[in-house]
CSV table of C-alpha atoms in Angstrom, one decimal:
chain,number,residue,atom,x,y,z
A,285,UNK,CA,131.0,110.8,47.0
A,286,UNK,CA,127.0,112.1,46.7
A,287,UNK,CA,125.4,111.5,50.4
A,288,UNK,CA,122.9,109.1,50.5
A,289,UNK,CA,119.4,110.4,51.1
A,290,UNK,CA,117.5,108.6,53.8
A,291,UNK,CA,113.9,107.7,52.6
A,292,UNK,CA,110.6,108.5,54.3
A,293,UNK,CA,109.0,105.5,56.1
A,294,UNK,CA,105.8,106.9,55.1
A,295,UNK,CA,103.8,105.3,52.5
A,296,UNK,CA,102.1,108.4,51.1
A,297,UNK,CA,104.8,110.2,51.1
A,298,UNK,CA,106.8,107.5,49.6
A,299,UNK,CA,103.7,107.6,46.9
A,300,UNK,CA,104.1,110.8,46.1
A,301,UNK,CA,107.8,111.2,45.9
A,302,UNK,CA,107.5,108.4,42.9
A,303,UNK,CA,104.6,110.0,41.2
A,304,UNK,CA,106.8,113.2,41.3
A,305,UNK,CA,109.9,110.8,39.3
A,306,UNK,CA,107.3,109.4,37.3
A,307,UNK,CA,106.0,112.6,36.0
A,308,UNK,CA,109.5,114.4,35.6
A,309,UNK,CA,110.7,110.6,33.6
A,310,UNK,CA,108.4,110.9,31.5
A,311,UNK,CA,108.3,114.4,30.4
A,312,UNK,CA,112.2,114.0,29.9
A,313,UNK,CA,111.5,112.1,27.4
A,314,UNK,CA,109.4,114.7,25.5
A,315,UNK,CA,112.5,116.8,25.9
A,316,UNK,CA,114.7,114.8,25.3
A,317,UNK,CA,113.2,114.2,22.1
A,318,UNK,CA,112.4,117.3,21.1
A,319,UNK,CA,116.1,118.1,21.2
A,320,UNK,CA,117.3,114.9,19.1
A,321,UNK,CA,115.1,116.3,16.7
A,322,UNK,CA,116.7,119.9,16.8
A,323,UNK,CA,120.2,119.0,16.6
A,324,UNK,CA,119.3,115.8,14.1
A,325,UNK,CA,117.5,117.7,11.6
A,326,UNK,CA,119.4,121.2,12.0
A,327,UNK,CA,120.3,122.4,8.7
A,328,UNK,CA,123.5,124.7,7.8
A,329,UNK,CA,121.6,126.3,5.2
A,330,UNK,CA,119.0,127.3,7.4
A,331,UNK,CA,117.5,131.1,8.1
A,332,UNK,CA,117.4,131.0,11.7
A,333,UNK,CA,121.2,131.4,12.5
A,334,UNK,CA,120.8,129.4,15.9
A,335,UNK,CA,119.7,126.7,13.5
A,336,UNK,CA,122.8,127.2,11.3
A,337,UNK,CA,125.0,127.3,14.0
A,338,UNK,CA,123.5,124.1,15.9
A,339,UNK,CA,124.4,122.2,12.7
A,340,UNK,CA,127.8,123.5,12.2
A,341,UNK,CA,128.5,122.4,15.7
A,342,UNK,CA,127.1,119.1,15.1
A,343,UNK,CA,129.2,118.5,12.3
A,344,UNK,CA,132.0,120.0,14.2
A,345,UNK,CA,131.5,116.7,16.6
A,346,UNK,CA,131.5,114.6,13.9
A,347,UNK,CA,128.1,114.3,12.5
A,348,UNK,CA,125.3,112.8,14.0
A,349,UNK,CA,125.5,109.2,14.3
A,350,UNK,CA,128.8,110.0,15.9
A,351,UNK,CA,128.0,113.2,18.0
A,352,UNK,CA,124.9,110.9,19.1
A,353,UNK,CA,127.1,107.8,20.0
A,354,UNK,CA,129.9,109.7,21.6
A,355,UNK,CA,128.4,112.5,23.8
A,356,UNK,CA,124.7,111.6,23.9
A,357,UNK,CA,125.9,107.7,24.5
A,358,UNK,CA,122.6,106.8,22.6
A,359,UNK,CA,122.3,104.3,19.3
A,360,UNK,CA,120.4,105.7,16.8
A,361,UNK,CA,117.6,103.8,16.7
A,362,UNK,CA,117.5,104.7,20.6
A,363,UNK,CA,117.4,108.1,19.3
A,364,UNK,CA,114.6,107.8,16.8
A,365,UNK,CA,111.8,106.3,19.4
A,366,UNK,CA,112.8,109.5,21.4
A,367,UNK,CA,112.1,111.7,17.9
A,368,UNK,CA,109.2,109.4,17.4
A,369,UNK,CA,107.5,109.8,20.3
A,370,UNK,CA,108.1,113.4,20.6
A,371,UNK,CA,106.9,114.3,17.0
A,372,UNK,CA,103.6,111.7,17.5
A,373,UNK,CA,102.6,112.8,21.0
A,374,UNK,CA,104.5,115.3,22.3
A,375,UNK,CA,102.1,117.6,22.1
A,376,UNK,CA,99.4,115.2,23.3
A,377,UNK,CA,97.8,115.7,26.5
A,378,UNK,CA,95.8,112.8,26.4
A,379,UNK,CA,98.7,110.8,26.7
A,380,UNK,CA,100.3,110.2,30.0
A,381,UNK,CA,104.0,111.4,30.6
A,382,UNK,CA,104.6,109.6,33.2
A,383,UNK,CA,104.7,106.6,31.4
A,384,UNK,CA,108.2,104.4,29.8
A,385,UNK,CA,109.9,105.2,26.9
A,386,UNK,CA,108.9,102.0,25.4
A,387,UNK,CA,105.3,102.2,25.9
A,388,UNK,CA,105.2,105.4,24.4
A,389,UNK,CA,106.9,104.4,21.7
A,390,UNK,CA,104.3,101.8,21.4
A,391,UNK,CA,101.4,104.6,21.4
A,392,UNK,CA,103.1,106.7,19.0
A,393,UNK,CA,103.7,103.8,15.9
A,394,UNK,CA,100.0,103.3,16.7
A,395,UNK,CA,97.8,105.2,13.8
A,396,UNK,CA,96.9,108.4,15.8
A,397,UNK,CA,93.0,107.4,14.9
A,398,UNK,CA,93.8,104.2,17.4
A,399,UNK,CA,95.6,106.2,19.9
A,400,UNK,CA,92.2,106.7,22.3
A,401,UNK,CA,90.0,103.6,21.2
A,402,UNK,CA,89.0,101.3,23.8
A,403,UNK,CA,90.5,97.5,23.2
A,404,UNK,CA,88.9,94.4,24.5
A,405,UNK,CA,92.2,92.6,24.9
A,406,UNK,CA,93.0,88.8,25.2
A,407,UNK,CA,92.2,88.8,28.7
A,408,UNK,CA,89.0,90.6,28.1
A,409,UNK,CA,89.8,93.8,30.1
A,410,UNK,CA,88.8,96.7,28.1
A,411,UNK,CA,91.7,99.5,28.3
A,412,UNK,CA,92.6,102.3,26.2
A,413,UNK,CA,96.5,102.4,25.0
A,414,UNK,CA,97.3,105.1,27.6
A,415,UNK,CA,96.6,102.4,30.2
A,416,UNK,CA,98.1,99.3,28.7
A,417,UNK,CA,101.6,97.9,29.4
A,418,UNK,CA,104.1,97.5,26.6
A,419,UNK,CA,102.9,93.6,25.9
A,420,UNK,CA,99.3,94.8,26.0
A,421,UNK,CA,100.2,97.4,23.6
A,422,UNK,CA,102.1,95.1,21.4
A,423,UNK,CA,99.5,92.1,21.3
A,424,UNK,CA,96.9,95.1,20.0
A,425,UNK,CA,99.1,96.3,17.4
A,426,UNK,CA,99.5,92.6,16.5
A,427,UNK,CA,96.0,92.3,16.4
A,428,UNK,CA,95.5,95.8,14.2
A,429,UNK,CA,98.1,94.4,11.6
A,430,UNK,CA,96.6,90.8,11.5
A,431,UNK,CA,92.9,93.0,10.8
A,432,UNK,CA,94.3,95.3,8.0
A,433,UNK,CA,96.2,92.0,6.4
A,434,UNK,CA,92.9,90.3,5.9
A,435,UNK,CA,91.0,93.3,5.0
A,436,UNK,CA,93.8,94.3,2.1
A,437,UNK,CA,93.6,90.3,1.2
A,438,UNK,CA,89.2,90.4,0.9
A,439,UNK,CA,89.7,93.4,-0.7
A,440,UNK,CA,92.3,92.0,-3.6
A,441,UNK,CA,90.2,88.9,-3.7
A,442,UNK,CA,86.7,91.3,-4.3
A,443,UNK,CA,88.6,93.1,-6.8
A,444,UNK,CA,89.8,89.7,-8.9
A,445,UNK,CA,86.6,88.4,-8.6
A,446,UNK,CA,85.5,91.9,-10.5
A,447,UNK,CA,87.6,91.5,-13.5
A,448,UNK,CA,86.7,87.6,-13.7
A,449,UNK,CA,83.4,88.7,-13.4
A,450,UNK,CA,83.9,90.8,-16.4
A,451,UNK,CA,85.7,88.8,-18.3
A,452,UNK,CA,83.4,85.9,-18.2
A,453,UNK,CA,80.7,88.9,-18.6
A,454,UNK,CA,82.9,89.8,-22.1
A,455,UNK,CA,82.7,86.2,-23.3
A,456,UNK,CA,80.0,85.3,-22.6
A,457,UNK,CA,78.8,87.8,-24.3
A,458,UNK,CA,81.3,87.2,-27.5
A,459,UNK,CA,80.0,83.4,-27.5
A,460,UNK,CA,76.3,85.0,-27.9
A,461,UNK,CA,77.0,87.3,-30.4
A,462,UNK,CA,78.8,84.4,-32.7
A,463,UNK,CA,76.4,82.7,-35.3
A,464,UNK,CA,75.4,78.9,-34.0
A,465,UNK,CA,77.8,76.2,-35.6
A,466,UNK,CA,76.0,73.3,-36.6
């Protein structure tokens, strides 16, 4: 049985000790990413023989839906936010690593030209997505969909009102160029 550490009864030091978690969380979740993504897209054909022999050994295991399920005890689509936030802003450091797997999930499905824009949210707090929970995130990108819907719908309605534009242009200009009918 592991011994059970006793914990400091001082506040700063109690502060510290989680910033210290906080910061080694979240850069496992770089990592842990990053190495998703090696054995996940590993190929047997590969040049780099530690590549070739990462896949065989995945295979070995069973693939990798099931080497991911059995050893890794991690669903796929688990495993794809950890690949997604490692290939989106892993290399970031603008973005904090201390924060949740979910939030930075969140950040990195955001367009990466959105990523350090200031939002005035519901609330009317201004934050930038580093600093915004997961609902704050969410609510944005809600917000960011909502705004490109209705700019691709003005945009198909300018464009039809174009071509009707022309076509009424075109016959108009057919009924003018008809002799009068008496």
């Amino acid at each position: 049985m592991s011994e059970v550490v006793t914990l400091s009864s001082d506040l700063p030091t109690i502060t510290a000790e989680i910033n210290a978690y906080k910061r080694v969380a979240g850069e496992a979740i770089f990592e842990i990413g990053r190495r998703l993504k090696s054995v996940r897209y590993a190929k047997s054909d590969s040049t780099d023989p530690e590549a070739r022999k990462l896949a065989q050994q995945r295979e070995e295991a069973g693939g990798w839906i099931r080497w991911l399920e059995e050893h890794v005890e991690f669903k796929r689509s688990y495993a794809h936010k950890f690949i997604s936030v490692y290939d989106e802003i892993g290399e970031s450091v603008s973005t904090s690593k201390h924060r949740g797997l979910e939030a930075l999930y969140e950040i990195a499905t955001l367009p990466s030209d959105e990523r350090t824009r200031e939002y005035t949210l519901k609330s009317g707090v201004t934050k930038v997505p580093d600093e915004m929970t997961v609902r704050e995130l969410r609510e944005v990108k809600a917000a960011l969909k909502a705004e490109r819907e209705a700019r691709e719908l003005a945009e198909a309605r300018a464009e039809k009102a174009e071509d009707d534009y022309g076509i009424m242009c075109d016959t108009l200009e057919a009924v003018r160029a008809e002799p009068p009918r008496v």
